[in-house]
mmCIF file with all atom_site columns, N, CA and C in Angstrom:
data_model
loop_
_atom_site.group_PDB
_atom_site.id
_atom_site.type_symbol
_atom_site.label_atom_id
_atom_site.label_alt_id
_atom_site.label_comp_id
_atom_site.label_asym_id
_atom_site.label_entity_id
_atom_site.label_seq_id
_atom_site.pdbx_PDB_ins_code
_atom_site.Cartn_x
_atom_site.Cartn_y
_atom_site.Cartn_z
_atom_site.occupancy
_atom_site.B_iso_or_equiv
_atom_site.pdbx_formal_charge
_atom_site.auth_seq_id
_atom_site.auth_comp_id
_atom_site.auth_asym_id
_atom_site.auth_atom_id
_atom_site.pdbx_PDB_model_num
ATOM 1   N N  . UNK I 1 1  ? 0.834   -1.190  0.000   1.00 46.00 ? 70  UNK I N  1
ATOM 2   C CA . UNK I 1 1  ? 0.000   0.000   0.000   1.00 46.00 ? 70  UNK I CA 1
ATOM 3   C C  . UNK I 1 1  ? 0.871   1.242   0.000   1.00 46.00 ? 70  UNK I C  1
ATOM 4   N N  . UNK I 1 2  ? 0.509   2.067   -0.458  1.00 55.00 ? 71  UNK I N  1
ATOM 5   C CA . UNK I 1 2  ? 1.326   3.291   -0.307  1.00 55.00 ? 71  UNK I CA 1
ATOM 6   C C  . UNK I 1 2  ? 1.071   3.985   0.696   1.00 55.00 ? 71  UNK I C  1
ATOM 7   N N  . UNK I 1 3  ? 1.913   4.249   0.848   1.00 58.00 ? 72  UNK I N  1
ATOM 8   C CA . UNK I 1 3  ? 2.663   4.690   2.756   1.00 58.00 ? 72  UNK I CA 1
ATOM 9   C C  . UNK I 1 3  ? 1.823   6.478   2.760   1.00 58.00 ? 72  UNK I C  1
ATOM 10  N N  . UNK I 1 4  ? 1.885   6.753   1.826   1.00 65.00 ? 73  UNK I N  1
ATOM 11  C CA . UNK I 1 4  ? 1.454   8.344   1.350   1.00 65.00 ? 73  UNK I CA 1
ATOM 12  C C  . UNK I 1 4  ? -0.262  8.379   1.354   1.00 65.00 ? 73  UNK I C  1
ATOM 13  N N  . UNK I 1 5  ? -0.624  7.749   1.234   1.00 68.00 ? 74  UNK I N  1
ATOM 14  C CA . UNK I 1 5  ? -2.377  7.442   1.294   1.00 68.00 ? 74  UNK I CA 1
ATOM 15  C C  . UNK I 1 5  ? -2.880  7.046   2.669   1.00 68.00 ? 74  UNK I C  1
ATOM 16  N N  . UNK I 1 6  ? -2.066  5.548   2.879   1.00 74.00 ? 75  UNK I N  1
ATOM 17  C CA . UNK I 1 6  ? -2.786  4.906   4.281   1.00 74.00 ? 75  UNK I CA 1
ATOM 18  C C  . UNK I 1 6  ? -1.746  5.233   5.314   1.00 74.00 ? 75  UNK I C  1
ATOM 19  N N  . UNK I 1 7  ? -2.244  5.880   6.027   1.00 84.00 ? 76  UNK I N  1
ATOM 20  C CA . UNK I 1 7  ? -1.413  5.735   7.775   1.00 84.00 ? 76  UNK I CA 1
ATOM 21  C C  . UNK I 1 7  ? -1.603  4.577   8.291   1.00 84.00 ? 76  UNK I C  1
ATOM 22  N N  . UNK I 1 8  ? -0.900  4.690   9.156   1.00 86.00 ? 77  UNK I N  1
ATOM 23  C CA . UNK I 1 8  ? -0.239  3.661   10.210  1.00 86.00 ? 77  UNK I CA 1
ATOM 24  C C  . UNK I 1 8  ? -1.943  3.259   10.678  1.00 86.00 ? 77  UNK I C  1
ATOM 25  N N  . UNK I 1 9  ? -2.707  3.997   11.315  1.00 86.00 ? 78  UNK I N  1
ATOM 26  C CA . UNK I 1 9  ? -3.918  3.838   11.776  1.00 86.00 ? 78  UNK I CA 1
ATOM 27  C C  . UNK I 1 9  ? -5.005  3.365   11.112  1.00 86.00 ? 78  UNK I C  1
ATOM 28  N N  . UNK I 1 10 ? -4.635  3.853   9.521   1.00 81.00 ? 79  UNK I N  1
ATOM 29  C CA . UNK I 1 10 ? -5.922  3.343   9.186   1.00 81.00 ? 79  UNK I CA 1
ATOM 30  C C  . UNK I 1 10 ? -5.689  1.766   8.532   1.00 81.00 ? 79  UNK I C  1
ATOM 31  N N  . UNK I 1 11 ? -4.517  1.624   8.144   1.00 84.00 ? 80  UNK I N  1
ATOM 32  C CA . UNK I 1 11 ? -4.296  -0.192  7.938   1.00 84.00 ? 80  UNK I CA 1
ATOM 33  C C  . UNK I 1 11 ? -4.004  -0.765  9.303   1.00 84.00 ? 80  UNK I C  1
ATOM 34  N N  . UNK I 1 12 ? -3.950  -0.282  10.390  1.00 88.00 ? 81  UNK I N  1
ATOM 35  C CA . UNK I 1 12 ? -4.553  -0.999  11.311  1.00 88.00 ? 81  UNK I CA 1
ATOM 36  C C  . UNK I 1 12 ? -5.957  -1.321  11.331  1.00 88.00 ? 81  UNK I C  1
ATOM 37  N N  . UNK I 1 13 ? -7.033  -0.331  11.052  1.00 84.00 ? 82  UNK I N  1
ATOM 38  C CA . UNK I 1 13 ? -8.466  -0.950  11.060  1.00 84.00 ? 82  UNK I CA 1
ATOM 39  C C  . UNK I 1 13 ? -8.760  -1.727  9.743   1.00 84.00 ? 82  UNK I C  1
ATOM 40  N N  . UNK I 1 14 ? -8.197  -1.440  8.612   1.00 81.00 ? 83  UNK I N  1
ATOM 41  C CA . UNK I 1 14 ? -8.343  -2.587  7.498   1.00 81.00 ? 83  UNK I CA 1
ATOM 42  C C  . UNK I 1 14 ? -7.987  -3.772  7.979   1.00 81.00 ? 83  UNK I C  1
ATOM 43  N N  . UNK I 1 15 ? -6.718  -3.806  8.748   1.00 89.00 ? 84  UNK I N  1
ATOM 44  C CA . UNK I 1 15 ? -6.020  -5.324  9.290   1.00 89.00 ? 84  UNK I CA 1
ATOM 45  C C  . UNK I 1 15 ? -7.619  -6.189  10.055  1.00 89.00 ? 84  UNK I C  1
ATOM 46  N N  . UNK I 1 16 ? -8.099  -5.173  10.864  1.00 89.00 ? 85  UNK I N  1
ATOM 47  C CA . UNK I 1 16 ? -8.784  -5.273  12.078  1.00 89.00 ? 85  UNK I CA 1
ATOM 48  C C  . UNK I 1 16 ? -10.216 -5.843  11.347  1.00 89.00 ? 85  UNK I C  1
ATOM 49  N N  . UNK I 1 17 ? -11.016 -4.913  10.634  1.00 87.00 ? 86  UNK I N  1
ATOM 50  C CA . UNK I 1 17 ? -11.878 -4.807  9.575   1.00 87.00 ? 86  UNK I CA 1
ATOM 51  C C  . UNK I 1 17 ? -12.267 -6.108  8.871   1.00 87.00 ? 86  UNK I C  1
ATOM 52  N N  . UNK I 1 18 ? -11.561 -6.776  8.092   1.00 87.00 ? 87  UNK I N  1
ATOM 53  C CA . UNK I 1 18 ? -11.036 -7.902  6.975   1.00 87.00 ? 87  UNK I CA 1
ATOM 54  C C  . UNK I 1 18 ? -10.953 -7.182  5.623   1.00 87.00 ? 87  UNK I C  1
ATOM 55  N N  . UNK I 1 19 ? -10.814 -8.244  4.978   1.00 82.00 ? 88  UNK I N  1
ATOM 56  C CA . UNK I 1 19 ? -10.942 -8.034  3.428   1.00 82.00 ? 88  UNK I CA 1
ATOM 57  C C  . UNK I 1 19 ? -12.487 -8.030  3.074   1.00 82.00 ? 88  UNK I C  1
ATOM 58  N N  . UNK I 1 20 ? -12.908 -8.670  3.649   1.00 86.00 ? 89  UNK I N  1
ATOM 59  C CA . UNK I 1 20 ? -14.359 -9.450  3.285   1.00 86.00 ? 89  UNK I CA 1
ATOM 60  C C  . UNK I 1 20 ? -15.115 -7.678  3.628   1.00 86.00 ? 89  UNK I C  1
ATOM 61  N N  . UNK I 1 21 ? -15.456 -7.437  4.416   1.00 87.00 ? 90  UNK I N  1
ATOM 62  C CA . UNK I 1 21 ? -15.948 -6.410  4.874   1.00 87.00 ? 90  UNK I CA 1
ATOM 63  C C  . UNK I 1 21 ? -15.305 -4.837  4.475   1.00 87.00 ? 90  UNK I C  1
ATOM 64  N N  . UNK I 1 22 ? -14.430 -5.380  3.721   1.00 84.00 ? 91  UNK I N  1
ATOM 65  C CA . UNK I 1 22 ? -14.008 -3.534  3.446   1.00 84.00 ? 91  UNK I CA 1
ATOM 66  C C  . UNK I 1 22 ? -14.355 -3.401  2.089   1.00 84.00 ? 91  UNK I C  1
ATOM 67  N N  . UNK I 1 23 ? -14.010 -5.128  1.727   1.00 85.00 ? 92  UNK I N  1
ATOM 68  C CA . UNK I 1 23 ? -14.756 -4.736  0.227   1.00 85.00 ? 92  UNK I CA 1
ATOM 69  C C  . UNK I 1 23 ? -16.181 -4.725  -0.051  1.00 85.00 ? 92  UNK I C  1
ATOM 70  N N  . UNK I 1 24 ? -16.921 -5.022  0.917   1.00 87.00 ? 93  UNK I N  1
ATOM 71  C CA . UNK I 1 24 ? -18.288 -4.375  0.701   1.00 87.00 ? 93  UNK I CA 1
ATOM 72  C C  . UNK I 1 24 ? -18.571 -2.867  0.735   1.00 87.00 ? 93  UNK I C  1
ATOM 73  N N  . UNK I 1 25 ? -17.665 -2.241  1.013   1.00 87.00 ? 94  UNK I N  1
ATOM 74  C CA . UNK I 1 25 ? -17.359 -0.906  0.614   1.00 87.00 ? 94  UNK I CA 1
ATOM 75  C C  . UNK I 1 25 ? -16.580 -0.363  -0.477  1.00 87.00 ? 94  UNK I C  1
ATOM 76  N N  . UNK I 1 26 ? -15.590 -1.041  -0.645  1.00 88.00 ? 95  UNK I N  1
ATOM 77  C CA . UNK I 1 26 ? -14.480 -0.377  -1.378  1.00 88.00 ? 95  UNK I CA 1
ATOM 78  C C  . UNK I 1 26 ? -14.552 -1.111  -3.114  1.00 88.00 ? 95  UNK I C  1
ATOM 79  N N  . UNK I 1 27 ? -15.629 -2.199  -2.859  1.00 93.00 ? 96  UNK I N  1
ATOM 80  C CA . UNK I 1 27 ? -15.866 -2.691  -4.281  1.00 93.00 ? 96  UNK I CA 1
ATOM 81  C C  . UNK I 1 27 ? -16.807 -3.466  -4.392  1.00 93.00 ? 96  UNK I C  1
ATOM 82  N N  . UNK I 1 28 ? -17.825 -2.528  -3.860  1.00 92.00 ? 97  UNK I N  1
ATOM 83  C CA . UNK I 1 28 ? -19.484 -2.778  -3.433  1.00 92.00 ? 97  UNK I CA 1
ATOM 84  C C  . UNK I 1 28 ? -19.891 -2.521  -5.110  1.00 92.00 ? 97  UNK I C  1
ATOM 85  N N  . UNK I 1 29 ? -19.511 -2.145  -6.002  1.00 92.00 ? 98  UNK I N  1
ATOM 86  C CA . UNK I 1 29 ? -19.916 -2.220  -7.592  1.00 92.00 ? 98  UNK I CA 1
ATOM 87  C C  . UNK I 1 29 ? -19.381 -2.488  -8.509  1.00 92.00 ? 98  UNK I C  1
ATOM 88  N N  . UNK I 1 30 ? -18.256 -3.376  -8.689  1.00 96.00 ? 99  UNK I N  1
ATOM 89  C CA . UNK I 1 30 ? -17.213 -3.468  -9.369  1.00 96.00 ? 99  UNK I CA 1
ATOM 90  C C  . UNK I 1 30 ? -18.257 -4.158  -10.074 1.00 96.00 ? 99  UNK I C  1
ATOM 91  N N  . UNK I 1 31 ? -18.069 -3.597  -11.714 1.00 95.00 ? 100 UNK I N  1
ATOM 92  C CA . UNK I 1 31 ? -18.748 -4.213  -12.635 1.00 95.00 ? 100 UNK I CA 1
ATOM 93  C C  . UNK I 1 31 ? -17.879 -5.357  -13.440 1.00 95.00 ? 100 UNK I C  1
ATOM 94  N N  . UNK I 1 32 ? -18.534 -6.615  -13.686 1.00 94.00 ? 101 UNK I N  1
ATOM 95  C CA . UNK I 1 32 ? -17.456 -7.892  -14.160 1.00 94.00 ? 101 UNK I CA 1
ATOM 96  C C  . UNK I 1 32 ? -16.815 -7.976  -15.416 1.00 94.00 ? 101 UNK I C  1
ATOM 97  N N  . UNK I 1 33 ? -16.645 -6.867  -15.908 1.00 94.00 ? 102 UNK I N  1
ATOM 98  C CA . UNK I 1 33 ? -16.075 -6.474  -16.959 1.00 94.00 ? 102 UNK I CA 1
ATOM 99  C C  . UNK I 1 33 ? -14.722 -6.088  -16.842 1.00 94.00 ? 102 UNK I C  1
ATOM 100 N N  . UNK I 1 34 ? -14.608 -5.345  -15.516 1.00 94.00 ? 103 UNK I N  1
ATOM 101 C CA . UNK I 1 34 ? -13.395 -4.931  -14.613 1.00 94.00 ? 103 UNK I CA 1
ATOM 102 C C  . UNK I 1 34 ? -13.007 -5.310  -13.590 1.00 94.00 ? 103 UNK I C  1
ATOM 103 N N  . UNK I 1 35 ? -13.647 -6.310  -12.930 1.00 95.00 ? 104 UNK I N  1
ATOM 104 C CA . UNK I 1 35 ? -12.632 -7.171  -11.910 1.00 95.00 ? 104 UNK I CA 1
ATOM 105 C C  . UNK I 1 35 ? -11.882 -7.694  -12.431 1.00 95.00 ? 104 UNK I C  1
ATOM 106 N N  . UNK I 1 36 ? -10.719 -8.148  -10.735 1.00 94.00 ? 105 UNK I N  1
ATOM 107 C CA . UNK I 1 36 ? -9.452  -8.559  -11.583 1.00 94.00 ? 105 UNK I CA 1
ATOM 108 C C  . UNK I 1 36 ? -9.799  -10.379 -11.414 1.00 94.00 ? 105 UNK I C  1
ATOM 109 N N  . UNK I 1 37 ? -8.786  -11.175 -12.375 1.00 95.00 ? 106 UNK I N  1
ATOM 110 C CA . UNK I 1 37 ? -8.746  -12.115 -12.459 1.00 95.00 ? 106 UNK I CA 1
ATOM 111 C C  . UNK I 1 37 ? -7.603  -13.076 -11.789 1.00 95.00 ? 106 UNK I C  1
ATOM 112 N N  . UNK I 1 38 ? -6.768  -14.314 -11.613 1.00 94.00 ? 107 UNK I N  1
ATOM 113 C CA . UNK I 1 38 ? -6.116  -14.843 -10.874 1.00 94.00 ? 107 UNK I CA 1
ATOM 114 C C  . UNK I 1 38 ? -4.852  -14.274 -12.248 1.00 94.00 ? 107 UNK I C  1
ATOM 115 N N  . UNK I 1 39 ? -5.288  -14.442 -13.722 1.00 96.00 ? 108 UNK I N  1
ATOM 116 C CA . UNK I 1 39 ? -4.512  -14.212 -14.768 1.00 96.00 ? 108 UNK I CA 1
ATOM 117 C C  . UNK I 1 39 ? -4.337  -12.680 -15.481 1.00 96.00 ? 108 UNK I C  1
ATOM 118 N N  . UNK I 1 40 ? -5.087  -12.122 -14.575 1.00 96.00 ? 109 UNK I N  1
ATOM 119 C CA . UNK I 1 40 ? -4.560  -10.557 -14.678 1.00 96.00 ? 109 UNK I CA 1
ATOM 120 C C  . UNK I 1 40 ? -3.527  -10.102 -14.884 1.00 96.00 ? 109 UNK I C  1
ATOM 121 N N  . UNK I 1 41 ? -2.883  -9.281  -15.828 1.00 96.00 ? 110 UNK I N  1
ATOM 122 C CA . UNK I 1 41 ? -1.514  -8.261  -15.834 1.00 96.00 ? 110 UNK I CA 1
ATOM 123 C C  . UNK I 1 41 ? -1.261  -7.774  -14.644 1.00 96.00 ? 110 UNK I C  1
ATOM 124 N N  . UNK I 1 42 ? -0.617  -7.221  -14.350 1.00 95.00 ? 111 UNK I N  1
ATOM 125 C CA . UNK I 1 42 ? 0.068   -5.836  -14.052 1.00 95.00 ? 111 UNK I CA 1
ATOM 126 C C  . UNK I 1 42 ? -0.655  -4.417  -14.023 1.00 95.00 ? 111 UNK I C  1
ATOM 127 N N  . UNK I 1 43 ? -0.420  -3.979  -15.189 1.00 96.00 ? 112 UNK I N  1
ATOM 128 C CA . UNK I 1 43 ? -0.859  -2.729  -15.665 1.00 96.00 ? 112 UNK I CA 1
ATOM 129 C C  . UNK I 1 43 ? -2.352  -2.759  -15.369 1.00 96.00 ? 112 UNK I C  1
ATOM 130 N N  . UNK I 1 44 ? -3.468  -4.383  -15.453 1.00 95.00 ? 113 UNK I N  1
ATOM 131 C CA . UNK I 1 44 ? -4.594  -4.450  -15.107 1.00 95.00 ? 113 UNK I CA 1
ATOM 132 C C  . UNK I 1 44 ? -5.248  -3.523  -13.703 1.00 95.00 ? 113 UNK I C  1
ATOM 133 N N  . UNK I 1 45 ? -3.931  -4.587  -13.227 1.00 95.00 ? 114 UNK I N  1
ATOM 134 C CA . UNK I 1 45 ? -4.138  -4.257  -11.472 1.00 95.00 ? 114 UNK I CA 1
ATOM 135 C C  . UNK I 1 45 ? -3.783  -2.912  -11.199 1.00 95.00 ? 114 UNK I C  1
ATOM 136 N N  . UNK I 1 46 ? -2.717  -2.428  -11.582 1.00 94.00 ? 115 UNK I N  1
ATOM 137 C CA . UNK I 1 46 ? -2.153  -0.961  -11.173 1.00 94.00 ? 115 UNK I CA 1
ATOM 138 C C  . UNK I 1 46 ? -3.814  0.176   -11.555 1.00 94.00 ? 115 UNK I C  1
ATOM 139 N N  . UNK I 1 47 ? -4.264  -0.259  -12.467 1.00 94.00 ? 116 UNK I N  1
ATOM 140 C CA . UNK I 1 47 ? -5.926  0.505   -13.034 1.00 94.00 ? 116 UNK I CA 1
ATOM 141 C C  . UNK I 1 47 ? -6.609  -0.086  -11.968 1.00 94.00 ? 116 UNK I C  1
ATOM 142 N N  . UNK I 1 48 ? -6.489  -0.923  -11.732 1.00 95.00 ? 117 UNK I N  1
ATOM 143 C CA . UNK I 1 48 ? -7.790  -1.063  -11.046 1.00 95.00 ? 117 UNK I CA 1
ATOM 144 C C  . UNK I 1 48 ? -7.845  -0.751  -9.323  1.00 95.00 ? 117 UNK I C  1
ATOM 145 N N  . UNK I 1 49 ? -6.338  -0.960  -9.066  1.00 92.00 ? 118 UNK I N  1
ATOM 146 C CA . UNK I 1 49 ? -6.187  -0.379  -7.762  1.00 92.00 ? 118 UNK I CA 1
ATOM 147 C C  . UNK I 1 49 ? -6.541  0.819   -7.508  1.00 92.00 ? 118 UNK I C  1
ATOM 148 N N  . UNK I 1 50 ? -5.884  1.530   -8.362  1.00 92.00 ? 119 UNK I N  1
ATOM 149 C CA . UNK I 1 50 ? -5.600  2.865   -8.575  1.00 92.00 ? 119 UNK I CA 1
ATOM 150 C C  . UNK I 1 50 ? -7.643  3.477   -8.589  1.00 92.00 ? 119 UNK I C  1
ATOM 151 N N  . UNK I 1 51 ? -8.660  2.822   -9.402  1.00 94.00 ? 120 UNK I N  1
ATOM 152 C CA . UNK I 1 51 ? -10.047 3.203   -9.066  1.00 94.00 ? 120 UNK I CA 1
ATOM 153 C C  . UNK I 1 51 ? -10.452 2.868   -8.376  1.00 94.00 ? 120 UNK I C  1
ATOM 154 N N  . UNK I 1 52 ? -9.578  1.907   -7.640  1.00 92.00 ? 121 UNK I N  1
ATOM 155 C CA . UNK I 1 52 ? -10.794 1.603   -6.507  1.00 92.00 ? 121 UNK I CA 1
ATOM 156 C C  . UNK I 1 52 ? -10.658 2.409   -5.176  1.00 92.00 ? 121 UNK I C  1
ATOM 157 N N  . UNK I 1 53 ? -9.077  2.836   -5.010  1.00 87.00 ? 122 UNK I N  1
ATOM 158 C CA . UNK I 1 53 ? -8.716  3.107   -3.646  1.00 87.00 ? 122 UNK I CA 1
ATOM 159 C C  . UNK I 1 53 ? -8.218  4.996   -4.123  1.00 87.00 ? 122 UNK I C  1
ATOM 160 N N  . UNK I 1 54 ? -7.982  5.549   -4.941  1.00 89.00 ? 123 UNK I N  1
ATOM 161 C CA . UNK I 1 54 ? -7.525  7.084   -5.382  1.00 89.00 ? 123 UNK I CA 1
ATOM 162 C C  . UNK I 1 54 ? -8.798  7.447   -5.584  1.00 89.00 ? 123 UNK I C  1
ATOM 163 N N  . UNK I 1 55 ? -9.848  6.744   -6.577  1.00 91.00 ? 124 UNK I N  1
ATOM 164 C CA . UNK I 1 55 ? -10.724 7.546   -6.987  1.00 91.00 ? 124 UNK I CA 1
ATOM 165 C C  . UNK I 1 55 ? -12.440 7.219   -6.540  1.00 91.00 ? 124 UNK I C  1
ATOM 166 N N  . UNK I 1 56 ? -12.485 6.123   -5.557  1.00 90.00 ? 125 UNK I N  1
ATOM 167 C CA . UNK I 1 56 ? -13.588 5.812   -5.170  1.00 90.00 ? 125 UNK I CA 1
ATOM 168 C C  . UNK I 1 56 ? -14.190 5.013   -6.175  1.00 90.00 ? 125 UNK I C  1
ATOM 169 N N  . UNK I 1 57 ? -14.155 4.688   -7.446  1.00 94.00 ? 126 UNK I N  1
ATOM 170 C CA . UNK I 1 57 ? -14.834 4.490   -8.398  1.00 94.00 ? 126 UNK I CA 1
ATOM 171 C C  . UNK I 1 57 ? -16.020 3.075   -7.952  1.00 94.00 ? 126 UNK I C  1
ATOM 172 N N  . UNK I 1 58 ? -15.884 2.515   -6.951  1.00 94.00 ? 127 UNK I N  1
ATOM 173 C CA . UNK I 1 58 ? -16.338 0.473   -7.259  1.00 94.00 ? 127 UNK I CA 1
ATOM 174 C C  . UNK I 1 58 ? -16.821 1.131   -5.531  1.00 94.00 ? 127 UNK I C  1
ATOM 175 N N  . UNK I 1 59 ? -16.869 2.188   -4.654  1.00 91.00 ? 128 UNK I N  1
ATOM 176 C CA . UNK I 1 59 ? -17.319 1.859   -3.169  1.00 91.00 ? 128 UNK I CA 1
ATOM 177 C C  . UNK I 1 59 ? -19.186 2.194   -3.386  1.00 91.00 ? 128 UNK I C  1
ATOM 178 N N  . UNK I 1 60 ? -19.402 1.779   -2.390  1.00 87.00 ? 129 UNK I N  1
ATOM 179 C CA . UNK I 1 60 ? -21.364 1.751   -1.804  1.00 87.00 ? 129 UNK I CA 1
ATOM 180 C C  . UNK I 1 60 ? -20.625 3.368   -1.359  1.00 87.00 ? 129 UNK I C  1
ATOM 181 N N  . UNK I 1 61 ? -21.583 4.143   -1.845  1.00 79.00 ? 130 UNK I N  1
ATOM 182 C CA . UNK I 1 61 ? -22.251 5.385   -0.681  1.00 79.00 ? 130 UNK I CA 1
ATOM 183 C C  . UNK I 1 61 ? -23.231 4.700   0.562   1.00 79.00 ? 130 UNK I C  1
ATOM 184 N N  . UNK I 1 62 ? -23.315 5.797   1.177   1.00 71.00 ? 131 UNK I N  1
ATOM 185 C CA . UNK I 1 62 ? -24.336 6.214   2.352   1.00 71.00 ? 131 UNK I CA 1
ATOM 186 C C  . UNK I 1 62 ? -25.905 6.157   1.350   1.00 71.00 ? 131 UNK I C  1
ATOM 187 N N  . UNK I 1 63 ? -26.614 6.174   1.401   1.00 73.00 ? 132 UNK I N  1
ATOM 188 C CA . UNK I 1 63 ? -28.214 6.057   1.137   1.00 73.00 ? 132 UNK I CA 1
ATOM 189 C C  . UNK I 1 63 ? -28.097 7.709   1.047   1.00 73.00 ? 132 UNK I C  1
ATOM 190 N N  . UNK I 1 64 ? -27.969 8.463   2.374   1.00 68.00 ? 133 UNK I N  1
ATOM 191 C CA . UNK I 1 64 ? -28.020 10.003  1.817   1.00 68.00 ? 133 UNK I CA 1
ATOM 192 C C  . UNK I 1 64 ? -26.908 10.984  1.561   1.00 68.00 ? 133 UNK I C  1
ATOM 193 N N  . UNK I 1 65 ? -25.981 10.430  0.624   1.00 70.00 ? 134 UNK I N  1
ATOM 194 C CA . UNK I 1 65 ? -24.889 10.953  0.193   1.00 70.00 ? 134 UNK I CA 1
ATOM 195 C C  . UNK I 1 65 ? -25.485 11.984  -0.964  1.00 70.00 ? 134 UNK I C  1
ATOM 196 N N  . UNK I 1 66 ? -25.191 13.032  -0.836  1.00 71.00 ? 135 UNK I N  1
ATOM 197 C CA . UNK I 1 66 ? -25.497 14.053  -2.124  1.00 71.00 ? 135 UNK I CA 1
ATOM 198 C C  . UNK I 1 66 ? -26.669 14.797  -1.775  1.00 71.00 ? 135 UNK I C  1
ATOM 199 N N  . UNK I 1 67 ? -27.329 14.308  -0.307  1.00 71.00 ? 136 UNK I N  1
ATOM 200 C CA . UNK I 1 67 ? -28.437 15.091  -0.144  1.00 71.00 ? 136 UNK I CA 1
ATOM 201 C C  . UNK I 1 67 ? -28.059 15.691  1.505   1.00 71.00 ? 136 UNK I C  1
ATOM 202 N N  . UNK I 1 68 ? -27.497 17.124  1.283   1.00 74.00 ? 137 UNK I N  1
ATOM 203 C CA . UNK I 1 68 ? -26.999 17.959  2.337   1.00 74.00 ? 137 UNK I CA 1
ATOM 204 C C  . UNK I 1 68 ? -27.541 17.841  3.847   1.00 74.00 ? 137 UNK I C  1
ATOM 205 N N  . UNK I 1 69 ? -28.804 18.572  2.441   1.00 79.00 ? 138 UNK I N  1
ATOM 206 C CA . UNK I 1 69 ? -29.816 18.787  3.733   1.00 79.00 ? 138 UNK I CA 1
ATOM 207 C C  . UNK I 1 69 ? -30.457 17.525  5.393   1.00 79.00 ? 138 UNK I C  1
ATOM 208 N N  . UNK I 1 70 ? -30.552 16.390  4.307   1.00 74.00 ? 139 UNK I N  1
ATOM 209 C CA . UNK I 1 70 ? -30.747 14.988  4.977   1.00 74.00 ? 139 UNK I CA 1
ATOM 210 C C  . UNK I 1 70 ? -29.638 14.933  5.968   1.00 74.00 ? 139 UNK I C  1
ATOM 211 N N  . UNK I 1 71 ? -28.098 15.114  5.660   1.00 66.00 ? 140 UNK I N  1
ATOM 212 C CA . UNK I 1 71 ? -27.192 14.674  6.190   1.00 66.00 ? 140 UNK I CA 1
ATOM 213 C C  . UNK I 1 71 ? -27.451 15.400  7.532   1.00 66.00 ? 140 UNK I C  1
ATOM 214 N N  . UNK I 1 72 ? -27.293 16.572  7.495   1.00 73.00 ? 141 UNK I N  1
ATOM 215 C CA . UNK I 1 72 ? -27.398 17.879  8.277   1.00 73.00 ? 141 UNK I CA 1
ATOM 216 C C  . UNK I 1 72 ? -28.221 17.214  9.628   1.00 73.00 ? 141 UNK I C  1
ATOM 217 N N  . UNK I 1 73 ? -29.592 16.873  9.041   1.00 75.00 ? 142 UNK I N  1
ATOM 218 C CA . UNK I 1 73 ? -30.543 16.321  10.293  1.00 75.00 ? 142 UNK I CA 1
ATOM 219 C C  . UNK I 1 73 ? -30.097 15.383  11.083  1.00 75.00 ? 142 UNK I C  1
ATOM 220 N N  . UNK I 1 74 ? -29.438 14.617  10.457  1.00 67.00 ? 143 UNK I N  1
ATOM 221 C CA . UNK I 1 74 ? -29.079 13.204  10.930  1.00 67.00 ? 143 UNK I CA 1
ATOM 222 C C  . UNK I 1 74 ? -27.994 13.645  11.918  1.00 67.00 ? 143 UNK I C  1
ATOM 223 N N  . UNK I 1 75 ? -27.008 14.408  11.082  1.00 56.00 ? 144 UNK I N  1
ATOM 224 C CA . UNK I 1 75 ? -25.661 15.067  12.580  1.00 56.00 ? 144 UNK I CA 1
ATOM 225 C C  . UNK I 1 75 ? -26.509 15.627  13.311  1.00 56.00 ? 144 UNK I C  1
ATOM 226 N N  . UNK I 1 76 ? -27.585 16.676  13.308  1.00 56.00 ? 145 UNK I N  1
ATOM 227 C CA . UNK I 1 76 ? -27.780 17.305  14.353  1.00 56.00 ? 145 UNK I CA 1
ATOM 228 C C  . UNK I 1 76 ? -28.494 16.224  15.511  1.00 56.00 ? 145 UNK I C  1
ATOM 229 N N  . UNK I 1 77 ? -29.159 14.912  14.847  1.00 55.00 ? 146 UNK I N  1
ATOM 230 C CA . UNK I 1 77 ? -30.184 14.251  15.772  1.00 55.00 ? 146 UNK I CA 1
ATOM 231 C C  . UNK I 1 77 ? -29.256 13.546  16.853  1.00 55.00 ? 146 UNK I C  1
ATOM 232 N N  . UNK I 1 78 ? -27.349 13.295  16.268  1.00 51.00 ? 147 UNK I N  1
ATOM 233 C CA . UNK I 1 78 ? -27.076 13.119  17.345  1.00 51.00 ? 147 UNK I CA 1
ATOM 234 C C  . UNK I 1 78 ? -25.922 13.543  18.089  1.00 51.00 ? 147 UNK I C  1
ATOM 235 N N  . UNK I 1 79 ? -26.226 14.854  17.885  1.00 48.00 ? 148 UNK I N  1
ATOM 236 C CA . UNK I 1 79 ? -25.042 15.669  18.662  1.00 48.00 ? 148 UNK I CA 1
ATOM 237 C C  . UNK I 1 79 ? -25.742 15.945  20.142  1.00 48.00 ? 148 UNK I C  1
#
């Protein structure tokens, strides 16, 4: 992993987390056109890392992601 992205802390909770469970986030949509394979390249993987973990491309949102206002209520209901 690159040292410049993940801290010390947060690949501790991936360690902690699993694989199984982070990728229900982190590649909650990977369409099967673009997963990787056991016979994958290189250059495959470097793309596909690179969207899944730089650019978000393959994670689940929140249900009210993009809607401010929603969010707003929800922090205030439990501050």
């Amino acid at each position: 992993m690159d040292r410049k992205v993940w801290t010390e802390e947060l690949i501790q909770v991936f360690l902690l987390l699993g694989n199984e469970r982070l990728n229900g986030f982190w590649a909650a949509n990977v369409p099967p056109s673009e997963a990787l394979s056991p016979t994958s390249c290189s250059e495959d993987r470097r793309r596909f890392i690179s969207s899944k973990y730089r650019q978000g491309k393959y994670r689940r949102y929140h249900p009210l992601y993009g809607n401010q206002e929603e969010l707003n209520n929800v922090r205030t209901t439990f501050i």
